[in-house]
Amino acid sequence: MIPRAQLLDYFVELTDTLIDGFDVVDFLHDLTVKAAVASGADAVGLVLADHQGRVRYMASSNEEGKLLELLQIQNDEGPCLDAILRGVPVVNADLGRASGRWPTFAPAASAAGFQSVHAFPMRLRTQTIGALNIFGADDSRFDPDDVRVVQALADVATIAILQQRDRSESELITEQLQAALQSRVTIEQAKGALARSQSISPSAAFNVLLTTARSTRQGLAEVARSVIADLEAPSG
Amino acid sequence: MTDEGEAAPRERALALLNREPRDGTLGVADILRRLCRAATLDLDLAGATVTLMPDLGSHTVAAASGPRARHTEEMQFDVGEGPTREAYQARQPVLVPNLESVVARWPGFTPTALAAGMSATFSLPLNVGAARLGALTLYWHRPARPAETDLRIALVFADLATELLIDSCLADPSESLEPALDSALETQGHIFQAQGMVMVDLGVRLPEALARMRAQAFASGQSLAALAAEIIDGTAIVRKDQKLR
């Protein structure tokens, strides 16, 4: 775990962004990057569960994190799915010994060079809306303090998505989760359109979106919509 | 997360939809009307409407469960404010459990809605990312704080309506659309990436790009996810002349 002072800076930055108004996918992406640095992880991923219980990829600190999430989603097994289903963290799981628990995911993740995994549920009172997942190339063990810090980061992610306090739990989940999921879809559409139009890879396209968002001080989803508007055929 | 959990709400919604009698109108209007009626029955609503909004300035109430719901919905556009417009602009659902509490928010719309017997409303935008098709708007007779299960049911009806509107891009206007149990729009991220690619490749708008992908996937017996992966890695091309089944 990084020094306390740096961790404090991270939490302050994250909460400042929450107060100022922000793009949810951008925020979650930044959170996974911070979580990676804070925990010393080699990859961090974040997924949400939609109204039909389908697990959907939202953000990751790097390509590996994304692939590890997609692996779990596609095979319908893995630590983040367990965390969502049970609402309790999966801590210090050794992938080398987890093929009984995750027969497809564990060997594939090991083969990709990962050894340890931790998954933290994103909870709002009685419901779990997603999970924050930490992957290590070595057998990194979390002590109880580490667990508390990363669960706190997962909690910040939950708050980011469900910001308004005067709504019932279900209403928040419906309104704001839908908004977050649609933002993610928009970003995917823009990645594809930009990739084709510029003859670059989708991940290079994502970096273009990210850089543009930073330099023009706009949200990722907003930039994505502008890109699509520029590239889409006119209506009528 | 199991298939059973996913199939059940959609299966139920489709069964309810199919139980509604056809009225001789053609194309997507008929099935959307039956969807509105099915939702009204299932959620004990005053009524439901599907409004198409190609942009904020134009709208069509494509379907309604009945005349009172249609009238209330149309009124929003007469006064330029209301739940449907707001859901469309905000790109997220707008739930108003008690219309009396929003007179200041919608001073033109609220009194007339209340006078028409509507006390609560929930508008769900029908979106696929940047593609905004319109909204499914629900109205209750009494103030309503829908339970979590009811909110999920509403979202399932919205998903169905979105799917129908996407497929209607390619359908013959005189054809009737019949969604299948297994033709739900898949949600894996790379599908939407491929949608963006097809949009550029074919020079069409987003809804048509997705409609063509669905049609081609169906024709070739693939899942949409599998076709999308092939579009991304360049081993498949979506053809502009692909017809809907």
Short mmCIF file of C-alpha atoms in Angstrom, two decimals:
data_model
loop_
_atom_site.label_atom_id
_atom_site.label_comp_id
_atom_site.label_asym_id
_atom_site.label_seq_id
_atom_site.Cartn_x
_atom_site.Cartn_y
_atom_site.Cartn_z
CA MET A 1 0.00 0.00 0.00
CA ILE A 2 1.27 3.48 -0.86
CA PRO A 3 2.08 5.99 1.89
CA ARG A 4 -0.84 7.35 3.86
CA ALA A 5 -0.25 10.93 2.70
CA GLN A 6 -0.51 9.94 -0.95
CA LEU A 7 -3.61 7.88 -0.24
CA LEU A 8 -5.16 10.88 1.44
CA ASP A 9 -4.42 12.97 -1.67
CA TYR A 10 -6.18 10.37 -3.78
CA PHE A 11 -9.33 10.41 -1.69
CA VAL A 12 -9.35 14.21 -1.70
CA GLU A 13 -8.97 14.29 -5.51
CA LEU A 14 -11.74 11.76 -5.99
CA THR A 15 -14.20 13.56 -3.71
CA ASP A 16 -13.34 16.94 -5.28
CA THR A 17 -14.30 15.51 -8.66
CA LEU A 18 -17.55 14.18 -7.23
CA ILE A 19 -18.49 17.59 -5.92
CA ASP A 20 -17.51 19.46 -9.08
CA GLY A 21 -19.57 17.44 -11.47
CA PHE A 22 -18.04 14.95 -13.78
CA ASP A 23 -18.36 12.27 -16.40
CA VAL A 24 -19.06 8.96 -14.70
CA VAL A 25 -17.05 6.69 -17.01
CA ASP A 26 -14.08 9.07 -16.87
CA PHE A 27 -14.30 9.11 -13.08
CA LEU A 28 -14.43 5.32 -12.85
CA HIS A 29 -11.47 5.02 -15.19
CA ASP A 30 -9.48 7.42 -13.02
CA LEU A 31 -10.53 5.51 -9.93
CA THR A 32 -9.24 2.20 -11.31
CA VAL A 33 -5.90 3.86 -12.14
CA LYS A 34 -5.67 5.28 -8.61
CA ALA A 35 -6.69 1.94 -7.11
CA ALA A 36 -3.89 0.27 -9.08
CA VAL A 37 -1.27 2.68 -7.77
CA ALA A 38 -2.64 2.63 -4.22
CA SER A 39 -2.70 -1.16 -3.95
CA GLY A 40 0.35 -1.91 -6.10
CA ALA A 41 -1.88 -3.99 -8.40
CA ASP A 42 -0.84 -4.96 -11.91
CA ALA A 43 -4.37 -4.54 -13.18
CA VAL A 44 -7.64 -3.18 -11.81
CA GLY A 45 -11.09 -3.58 -13.37
CA LEU A 46 -14.58 -2.34 -12.54
CA VAL A 47 -17.87 -3.89 -13.60
CA LEU A 48 -21.54 -3.07 -13.00
CA ALA A 49 -24.60 -5.33 -12.91
CA ASP A 50 -27.59 -4.06 -14.87
CA HIS A 51 -31.32 -4.42 -14.16
CA GLN A 52 -31.37 -7.90 -15.65
CA GLY A 53 -28.39 -9.03 -13.62
CA ARG A 54 -26.02 -8.93 -16.60
CA VAL A 55 -22.48 -7.97 -15.62
CA ARG A 56 -21.13 -5.17 -17.81
CA TYR A 57 -17.55 -3.94 -18.10
CA MET A 58 -17.16 -0.26 -17.19
CA ALA A 59 -13.50 0.70 -16.65
CA SER A 60 -9.98 -0.58 -16.08
CA SER A 61 -6.51 0.71 -15.29
CA ASN A 62 -5.05 -1.00 -18.37
CA GLU A 63 -5.81 -3.44 -21.20
CA GLU A 64 -5.03 -6.46 -18.99
CA GLY A 65 -7.64 -5.34 -16.48
CA LYS A 66 -10.21 -5.09 -19.25
CA LEU A 67 -9.34 -8.53 -20.60
CA LEU A 68 -9.59 -10.11 -17.16
CA GLU A 69 -13.06 -8.62 -16.68
CA LEU A 70 -14.24 -9.72 -20.12
CA LEU A 71 -12.92 -13.21 -19.41
CA GLN A 72 -15.15 -13.42 -16.36
CA ILE A 73 -18.19 -11.95 -18.13
CA GLN A 74 -17.89 -14.22 -21.14
CA ASN A 75 -17.48 -17.36 -19.04
CA ASP A 76 -19.96 -16.35 -16.38
CA GLU A 77 -17.52 -17.13 -13.56
CA GLY A 78 -14.84 -15.38 -11.55
CA PRO A 79 -14.09 -13.35 -8.43
CA CYS A 80 -15.98 -10.23 -9.46
CA LEU A 81 -19.12 -12.23 -10.22
CA ASP A 82 -18.80 -13.91 -6.81
CA ALA A 83 -18.42 -10.52 -5.12
CA ILE A 84 -21.57 -9.25 -6.84
CA LEU A 85 -23.58 -12.37 -6.13
CA ARG A 86 -22.66 -12.58 -2.46
CA GLY A 87 -22.08 -8.94 -1.62
CA VAL A 88 -18.91 -9.74 0.30
CA PRO A 89 -15.27 -9.23 -0.72
CA VAL A 90 -13.15 -11.98 -2.23
CA VAL A 91 -9.74 -11.42 -0.65
CA ASN A 92 -6.33 -12.97 -1.22
CA ALA A 93 -7.44 -15.58 -3.73
CA ASP A 94 -4.56 -17.49 -5.27
CA LEU A 95 -5.29 -18.10 -8.93
CA GLY A 96 -2.86 -21.02 -9.06
CA ARG A 97 -5.11 -22.91 -6.66
CA ALA A 98 -8.50 -21.68 -7.77
CA SER A 99 -9.37 -23.89 -10.71
CA GLY A 100 -11.94 -25.70 -8.60
CA ARG A 101 -13.68 -22.43 -7.87
CA TRP A 102 -13.24 -20.83 -11.32
CA PRO A 103 -12.45 -23.68 -13.72
CA THR A 104 -12.21 -21.51 -16.85
CA PHE A 105 -11.17 -18.15 -15.45
CA ALA A 106 -8.42 -19.21 -13.02
CA PRO A 107 -6.21 -21.12 -15.48
CA ALA A 108 -6.68 -18.44 -18.15
CA ALA A 109 -5.76 -15.63 -15.76
CA SER A 110 -2.75 -17.61 -14.48
CA ALA A 111 -1.61 -18.23 -18.04
CA ALA A 112 -1.85 -14.48 -18.64
CA GLY A 113 0.65 -13.99 -15.79
CA PHE A 114 -1.59 -13.21 -12.84
CA GLN A 115 -1.39 -14.89 -9.49
CA SER A 116 -3.53 -13.02 -7.00
CA VAL A 117 -6.99 -11.55 -7.14
CA HIS A 118 -9.25 -9.57 -4.84
CA ALA A 119 -12.78 -8.44 -5.63
CA PHE A 120 -14.73 -5.79 -3.71
CA PRO A 121 -18.49 -5.42 -4.03
CA MET A 122 -19.95 -2.01 -4.76
CA ARG A 123 -22.83 -1.93 -2.32
CA LEU A 124 -25.68 0.42 -1.58
CA ARG A 125 -27.46 -0.75 1.55
CA THR A 126 -29.04 -4.05 0.52
CA GLN A 127 -28.02 -4.12 -3.12
CA THR A 128 -24.74 -4.76 -4.89
CA ILE A 129 -24.44 -2.82 -8.13
CA GLY A 130 -21.01 -3.98 -9.26
CA ALA A 131 -17.47 -4.86 -8.23
CA LEU A 132 -13.94 -3.42 -8.16
CA ASN A 133 -11.32 -6.03 -8.92
CA ILE A 134 -7.63 -6.05 -8.15
CA PHE A 135 -5.23 -8.37 -9.96
CA GLY A 136 -1.58 -9.02 -9.03
CA ALA A 137 1.21 -10.71 -10.95
CA ASP A 138 2.63 -11.95 -7.69
CA ASP A 139 1.09 -13.46 -4.63
CA SER A 140 0.29 -10.10 -3.07
CA ARG A 141 -1.59 -10.42 0.18
CA PHE A 142 -3.86 -7.77 1.56
CA ASP A 143 -3.85 -7.11 5.26
CA PRO A 144 -7.04 -5.86 6.96
CA ASP A 145 -5.98 -2.21 6.47
CA ASP A 146 -5.43 -2.77 2.76
CA VAL A 147 -8.89 -4.37 2.54
CA ARG A 148 -10.47 -1.37 4.25
CA VAL A 149 -8.78 1.10 1.90
CA VAL A 150 -9.77 -0.69 -1.26
CA GLN A 151 -13.34 -1.28 -0.01
CA ALA A 152 -13.45 2.48 0.63
CA LEU A 153 -12.42 3.09 -2.98
CA ALA A 154 -15.17 0.73 -4.12
CA ASP A 155 -17.61 2.66 -1.93
CA VAL A 156 -16.49 5.94 -3.54
CA ALA A 157 -17.22 4.36 -6.92
CA THR A 158 -20.72 3.45 -5.74
CA ILE A 159 -21.36 6.96 -4.51
CA ALA A 160 -20.09 8.38 -7.80
CA ILE A 161 -22.72 6.44 -9.64
CA LEU A 162 -25.58 6.97 -7.22
CA GLN A 163 -25.04 10.53 -6.17
CA GLN A 164 -28.35 11.93 -5.19
CA ARG A 165 -29.25 11.30 -1.59
CA ASP A 166 -32.95 12.12 -1.56
CA ARG A 167 -34.05 9.23 -3.75
CA SER A 168 -34.96 5.73 -2.79
CA GLU A 169 -32.36 3.07 -3.40
CA SER A 170 -34.22 1.53 -6.31
CA GLU A 171 -34.87 4.85 -7.99
CA LEU A 172 -31.19 5.81 -7.83
CA ILE A 173 -30.15 2.48 -9.17
CA THR A 174 -32.57 2.74 -12.04
CA GLU A 175 -31.87 6.31 -13.08
CA GLN A 176 -28.17 6.67 -12.57
CA LEU A 177 -27.05 3.17 -13.33
CA GLN A 178 -28.83 3.47 -16.67
CA ALA A 179 -27.01 6.75 -17.32
CA ALA A 180 -23.65 5.18 -16.49
CA LEU A 181 -24.30 2.15 -18.69
CA GLN A 182 -25.41 4.32 -21.61
CA SER A 183 -22.29 6.47 -21.25
CA ARG A 184 -20.16 3.38 -21.57
CA VAL A 185 -22.05 2.28 -24.70
CA THR A 186 -21.54 5.74 -26.22
CA ILE A 187 -17.82 5.55 -25.60
CA GLU A 188 -17.65 2.14 -27.29
CA GLN A 189 -19.55 3.49 -30.31
CA ALA A 190 -17.15 6.43 -30.56
CA LYS A 191 -14.11 4.15 -30.24
CA GLY A 192 -15.30 2.04 -33.14
CA ALA A 193 -16.28 4.97 -35.33
CA LEU A 194 -13.01 6.82 -34.70
CA ALA A 195 -10.94 3.67 -35.17
CA ARG A 196 -12.45 3.10 -38.61
CA SER A 197 -12.40 6.71 -39.67
CA GLN A 198 -8.74 7.26 -38.65
CA SER A 199 -7.53 3.73 -39.36
CA ILE A 200 -6.28 3.27 -35.81
CA SER A 201 -6.94 0.59 -33.21
CA PRO A 202 -9.92 0.95 -30.86
CA SER A 203 -7.60 1.34 -27.88
CA ALA A 204 -5.69 4.11 -29.68
CA ALA A 205 -9.08 5.67 -30.37
CA PHE A 206 -9.88 5.50 -26.66
CA ASN A 207 -6.65 7.37 -25.90
CA VAL A 208 -7.64 10.05 -28.39
CA LEU A 209 -10.98 10.45 -26.60
CA LEU A 210 -9.26 10.60 -23.22
CA THR A 211 -6.68 13.17 -24.36
CA THR A 212 -9.34 15.30 -25.99
CA ALA A 213 -11.47 15.16 -22.83
CA ARG A 214 -8.53 16.31 -20.71
CA SER A 215 -7.40 19.09 -23.00
CA THR A 216 -10.85 20.49 -23.63
CA ARG A 217 -11.99 19.91 -20.03
CA GLN A 218 -15.04 17.97 -21.14
CA GLY A 219 -16.40 14.62 -19.99
CA LEU A 220 -15.48 11.49 -21.90
CA ALA A 221 -19.08 10.76 -22.87
CA GLU A 222 -19.51 14.32 -24.14
CA VAL A 223 -16.40 14.01 -26.32
CA ALA A 224 -17.65 10.63 -27.53
CA ARG A 225 -20.97 12.17 -28.55
CA SER A 226 -19.22 14.97 -30.46
CA VAL A 227 -17.06 12.47 -32.30
CA ILE A 228 -20.11 10.43 -33.27
CA ALA A 229 -22.01 13.55 -34.35
CA ASP A 230 -19.09 14.45 -36.64
CA LEU A 231 -18.84 10.99 -38.15
CA GLU A 232 -22.50 9.96 -38.34
CA ALA A 233 -24.47 10.42 -41.57
CA PRO A 234 -26.96 13.29 -41.37
CA SER A 235 -30.57 12.36 -40.56
CA GLY A 236 -33.41 12.47 -43.08
CA MET B 1 -26.73 -13.81 -14.02
CA THR B 2 -27.97 -17.21 -15.10
CA ASP B 3 -29.87 -17.63 -18.32
CA GLU B 4 -33.02 -18.44 -16.36
CA GLY B 5 -32.87 -15.17 -14.48
CA GLU B 6 -32.45 -13.26 -17.72
CA ALA B 7 -35.04 -15.09 -19.78
CA ALA B 8 -37.86 -14.93 -17.26
CA PRO B 9 -38.62 -11.17 -17.22
CA ARG B 10 -38.34 -10.86 -20.99
CA GLU B 11 -40.32 -14.03 -21.53
CA ARG B 12 -43.03 -12.69 -19.29
CA ALA B 13 -43.14 -9.33 -21.04
CA LEU B 14 -43.35 -11.02 -24.45
CA ALA B 15 -46.15 -13.30 -23.26
CA LEU B 16 -48.11 -10.29 -21.99
CA LEU B 17 -47.47 -8.44 -25.23
CA ASN B 18 -48.64 -11.37 -27.31
CA ARG B 19 -51.83 -11.67 -25.32
CA GLU B 20 -52.89 -8.20 -26.43
CA PRO B 21 -55.11 -8.34 -29.50
CA ARG B 22 -53.90 -6.87 -32.76
CA ASP B 23 -56.04 -4.10 -34.15
CA GLY B 24 -55.25 -4.23 -37.83
CA THR B 25 -52.68 -1.43 -37.84
CA LEU B 26 -49.46 -2.37 -39.50
CA GLY B 27 -45.81 -2.39 -38.72
CA VAL B 28 -44.11 -1.26 -35.59
CA ALA B 29 -47.06 0.91 -34.43
CA ASP B 30 -49.16 -2.14 -33.68
CA ILE B 31 -46.60 -3.96 -31.62
CA LEU B 32 -45.65 -0.80 -29.73
CA ARG B 33 -49.31 -0.22 -28.90
CA ARG B 34 -49.56 -3.78 -27.60
CA LEU B 35 -46.39 -3.18 -25.59
CA CYS B 36 -47.95 -0.06 -24.03
CA ARG B 37 -51.08 -2.01 -23.13
CA ALA B 38 -49.09 -4.92 -21.72
CA ALA B 39 -47.03 -2.56 -19.54
CA THR B 40 -50.19 -0.79 -18.40
CA LEU B 41 -51.73 -4.08 -17.34
CA ASP B 42 -48.61 -5.47 -15.71
CA LEU B 43 -47.71 -2.36 -13.72
CA ASP B 44 -51.26 -1.26 -12.98
CA LEU B 45 -50.79 2.03 -14.82
CA ALA B 46 -53.15 4.75 -15.92
CA GLY B 47 -51.43 4.39 -19.28
CA ALA B 48 -48.21 4.20 -21.26
CA THR B 49 -46.87 5.74 -24.45
CA VAL B 50 -43.94 5.34 -26.80
CA THR B 51 -42.80 8.65 -28.25
CA LEU B 52 -40.23 8.87 -31.02
CA MET B 53 -37.88 11.82 -30.85
CA PRO B 54 -35.35 12.06 -33.64
CA ASP B 55 -34.27 15.33 -32.02
CA LEU B 56 -35.49 17.63 -29.30
CA GLY B 57 -37.49 19.70 -31.74
CA SER B 58 -39.59 16.94 -33.22
CA HIS B 59 -41.66 14.10 -31.84
CA THR B 60 -44.30 11.54 -32.73
CA VAL B 61 -46.40 9.69 -30.22
CA ALA B 62 -45.93 6.39 -32.01
CA ALA B 63 -48.15 4.36 -29.71
CA ALA B 64 -50.28 4.65 -26.60
CA SER B 65 -52.22 2.28 -24.38
CA GLY B 66 -55.26 4.51 -24.80
CA PRO B 67 -56.50 8.01 -25.66
CA ARG B 68 -56.01 9.56 -22.21
CA ALA B 69 -52.32 8.57 -22.09
CA ARG B 70 -51.84 9.75 -25.65
CA HIS B 71 -53.45 13.11 -24.86
CA THR B 72 -51.33 13.60 -21.71
CA GLU B 73 -48.20 12.76 -23.65
CA GLU B 74 -49.04 15.12 -26.52
CA MET B 75 -49.68 17.92 -24.04
CA GLN B 76 -46.00 17.84 -23.02
CA PHE B 77 -45.04 18.90 -26.50
CA ASP B 78 -47.73 21.57 -26.71
CA VAL B 79 -46.18 23.24 -23.65
CA GLY B 80 -42.57 22.26 -24.32
CA GLU B 81 -41.91 20.55 -20.98
CA GLY B 82 -42.50 17.29 -19.14
CA PRO B 83 -41.01 13.94 -18.19
CA THR B 84 -40.44 12.63 -21.73
CA ARG B 85 -38.55 15.70 -22.88
CA GLU B 86 -36.54 15.72 -19.69
CA ALA B 87 -35.66 12.01 -19.91
CA TYR B 88 -34.63 12.55 -23.52
CA GLN B 89 -32.42 15.54 -22.66
CA ALA B 90 -30.91 13.96 -19.54
CA ARG B 91 -30.31 10.65 -21.32
CA GLN B 92 -31.52 8.81 -18.22
CA PRO B 93 -34.86 7.72 -16.74
CA VAL B 94 -36.91 10.38 -14.96
CA LEU B 95 -39.09 9.13 -12.15
CA VAL B 96 -41.64 11.43 -10.55
CA PRO B 97 -43.49 9.55 -7.80
CA ASN B 98 -45.83 12.46 -7.17
CA LEU B 99 -46.67 14.99 -9.88
CA GLU B 100 -48.00 17.42 -7.29
CA SER B 101 -44.42 17.93 -6.09
CA VAL B 102 -43.19 19.14 -9.49
CA VAL B 103 -45.57 21.98 -10.33
CA ALA B 104 -42.63 24.40 -10.16
CA ARG B 105 -40.54 22.18 -12.42
CA TRP B 106 -43.22 21.83 -15.10
CA PRO B 107 -45.75 24.60 -14.51
CA GLY B 108 -47.31 24.16 -17.94
CA PHE B 109 -47.56 20.40 -17.96
CA THR B 110 -48.26 19.38 -14.36
CA PRO B 111 -51.67 20.98 -13.70
CA THR B 112 -53.12 19.60 -16.92
CA ALA B 113 -51.65 16.14 -16.26
CA LEU B 114 -53.15 16.12 -12.78
CA ALA B 115 -56.48 17.26 -14.20
CA ALA B 116 -56.32 14.33 -16.63
CA GLY B 117 -56.05 11.98 -13.67
CA MET B 118 -52.30 11.35 -13.83
CA SER B 119 -50.54 11.47 -10.45
CA ALA B 120 -47.13 9.93 -11.11
CA THR B 121 -44.94 9.35 -14.11
CA PHE B 122 -41.81 7.48 -15.14
CA SER B 123 -40.15 8.18 -18.46
CA LEU B 124 -37.50 5.80 -19.76
CA PRO B 125 -35.42 7.01 -22.69
CA LEU B 126 -35.00 4.44 -25.42
CA ASN B 127 -31.29 4.76 -26.15
CA VAL B 128 -28.47 2.75 -27.51
CA GLY B 129 -25.58 4.92 -26.34
CA ALA B 130 -25.51 8.02 -28.51
CA ALA B 131 -28.48 6.79 -30.56
CA ARG B 132 -31.58 8.33 -29.01
CA LEU B 133 -34.74 6.82 -30.40
CA GLY B 134 -37.37 8.24 -28.07
CA ALA B 135 -38.94 7.26 -24.76
CA LEU B 136 -41.37 4.90 -23.07
CA THR B 137 -43.42 6.98 -20.64
CA LEU B 138 -45.59 5.46 -17.92
CA TYR B 139 -48.38 7.19 -16.03
CA TRP B 140 -50.06 6.21 -12.76
CA HIS B 141 -53.49 7.20 -11.40
CA ARG B 142 -52.12 7.56 -7.87
CA PRO B 143 -48.78 8.75 -6.49
CA ALA B 144 -46.46 5.79 -6.89
CA ARG B 145 -43.10 4.73 -5.53
CA PRO B 146 -42.63 1.66 -7.70
CA ALA B 147 -41.02 -1.29 -5.99
CA GLU B 148 -37.67 -2.48 -7.29
CA THR B 149 -39.33 -5.35 -9.16
CA ASP B 150 -41.65 -2.93 -10.94
CA LEU B 151 -38.72 -0.72 -11.95
CA ARG B 152 -36.98 -3.72 -13.42
CA ILE B 153 -40.14 -4.73 -15.31
CA ALA B 154 -40.37 -1.21 -16.71
CA LEU B 155 -36.76 -1.42 -17.88
CA VAL B 156 -37.46 -4.77 -19.55
CA PHE B 157 -40.36 -3.23 -21.49
CA ALA B 158 -38.07 -0.34 -22.43
CA ASP B 159 -35.42 -2.80 -23.65
CA LEU B 160 -38.06 -4.51 -25.80
CA ALA B 161 -39.26 -1.21 -27.23
CA THR B 162 -35.67 -0.23 -28.07
CA GLU B 163 -35.06 -3.52 -29.81
CA LEU B 164 -38.26 -3.11 -31.85
CA LEU B 165 -37.36 0.42 -32.89
CA ILE B 166 -33.89 -0.69 -33.97
CA ASP B 167 -35.27 -3.56 -36.04
CA SER B 168 -37.95 -1.32 -37.55
CA CYS B 169 -35.14 0.60 -39.34
CA LEU B 170 -34.99 -2.20 -41.87
CA ALA B 171 -38.50 -3.60 -41.71
CA ASP B 172 -41.11 -3.14 -44.38
CA PRO B 173 -43.69 -0.70 -42.94
CA SER B 174 -46.48 -3.15 -43.69
CA GLU B 175 -44.71 -6.04 -41.99
CA SER B 176 -45.53 -6.81 -38.40
CA LEU B 177 -42.54 -7.20 -36.11
CA GLU B 178 -42.49 -10.16 -33.77
CA PRO B 179 -39.63 -10.21 -31.28
CA ALA B 180 -38.34 -13.67 -30.47
CA LEU B 181 -37.50 -14.94 -27.02
CA ASP B 182 -33.84 -15.17 -27.92
CA SER B 183 -33.49 -11.99 -29.96
CA ALA B 184 -32.78 -9.65 -27.05
CA LEU B 185 -30.17 -7.02 -27.78
CA GLU B 186 -26.91 -8.33 -26.33
CA THR B 187 -24.99 -5.93 -24.12
CA GLN B 188 -21.32 -6.79 -24.46
CA GLY B 189 -19.27 -3.65 -25.05
CA HIS B 190 -17.54 -4.71 -28.24
CA ILE B 191 -20.93 -4.96 -30.01
CA PHE B 192 -21.26 -1.19 -29.74
CA GLN B 193 -17.71 -0.72 -30.88
CA ALA B 194 -18.56 -2.71 -33.99
CA GLN B 195 -21.72 -0.62 -34.36
CA GLY B 196 -19.55 2.51 -34.55
CA MET B 197 -17.39 0.84 -37.19
CA VAL B 198 -20.36 -0.19 -39.31
CA MET B 199 -21.77 3.33 -39.00
CA VAL B 200 -18.61 4.68 -40.63
CA ASP B 201 -18.17 1.81 -43.10
CA LEU B 202 -21.70 1.99 -44.51
CA GLY B 203 -22.24 5.72 -44.04
CA VAL B 204 -25.48 5.12 -42.11
CA ARG B 205 -26.77 6.33 -38.75
CA LEU B 206 -26.24 4.35 -35.55
CA PRO B 207 -29.66 2.66 -35.33
CA GLU B 208 -29.45 1.41 -38.90
CA ALA B 209 -25.91 0.14 -38.32
CA LEU B 210 -27.11 -1.96 -35.39
CA ALA B 211 -30.20 -3.14 -37.27
CA ARG B 212 -28.02 -4.37 -40.14
CA MET B 213 -25.71 -6.15 -37.73
CA ARG B 214 -28.66 -7.90 -36.07
CA ALA B 215 -30.10 -8.90 -39.42
CA GLN B 216 -26.79 -10.26 -40.64
CA ALA B 217 -26.13 -12.13 -37.39
CA PHE B 218 -29.56 -13.73 -37.62
CA ALA B 219 -29.08 -14.64 -41.27
CA SER B 220 -25.73 -16.27 -40.61
CA GLY B 221 -26.87 -18.01 -37.42
CA GLN B 222 -24.35 -16.18 -35.25
CA SER B 223 -24.75 -14.30 -32.03
CA LEU B 224 -24.44 -10.55 -32.36
CA ALA B 225 -21.40 -10.74 -30.10
CA ALA B 226 -19.67 -13.20 -32.42
CA LEU B 227 -20.41 -11.08 -35.50
CA ALA B 228 -19.18 -7.98 -33.70
CA ALA B 229 -15.87 -9.69 -32.89
CA GLU B 230 -15.47 -10.53 -36.59
CA ILE B 231 -16.30 -6.99 -37.66
CA ILE B 232 -13.63 -5.68 -35.29
CA ASP B 233 -10.93 -8.07 -36.43
CA GLY B 234 -11.85 -7.50 -40.06
CA THR B 235 -13.04 -11.00 -40.90
CA ALA B 236 -16.64 -9.93 -41.47
CA ILE B 237 -18.21 -7.02 -43.31
CA VAL B 238 -21.79 -5.93 -42.89
CA ARG B 239 -23.48 -5.61 -46.22
CA LYS B 240 -25.63 -2.64 -47.07
CA ASP B 241 -28.17 -4.77 -48.86
CA GLN B 242 -28.75 -7.13 -45.93
CA LYS B 243 -32.50 -7.48 -45.41
CA LEU B 244 -34.27 -8.08 -42.14
CA ARG B 245 -35.61 -11.63 -41.78
#
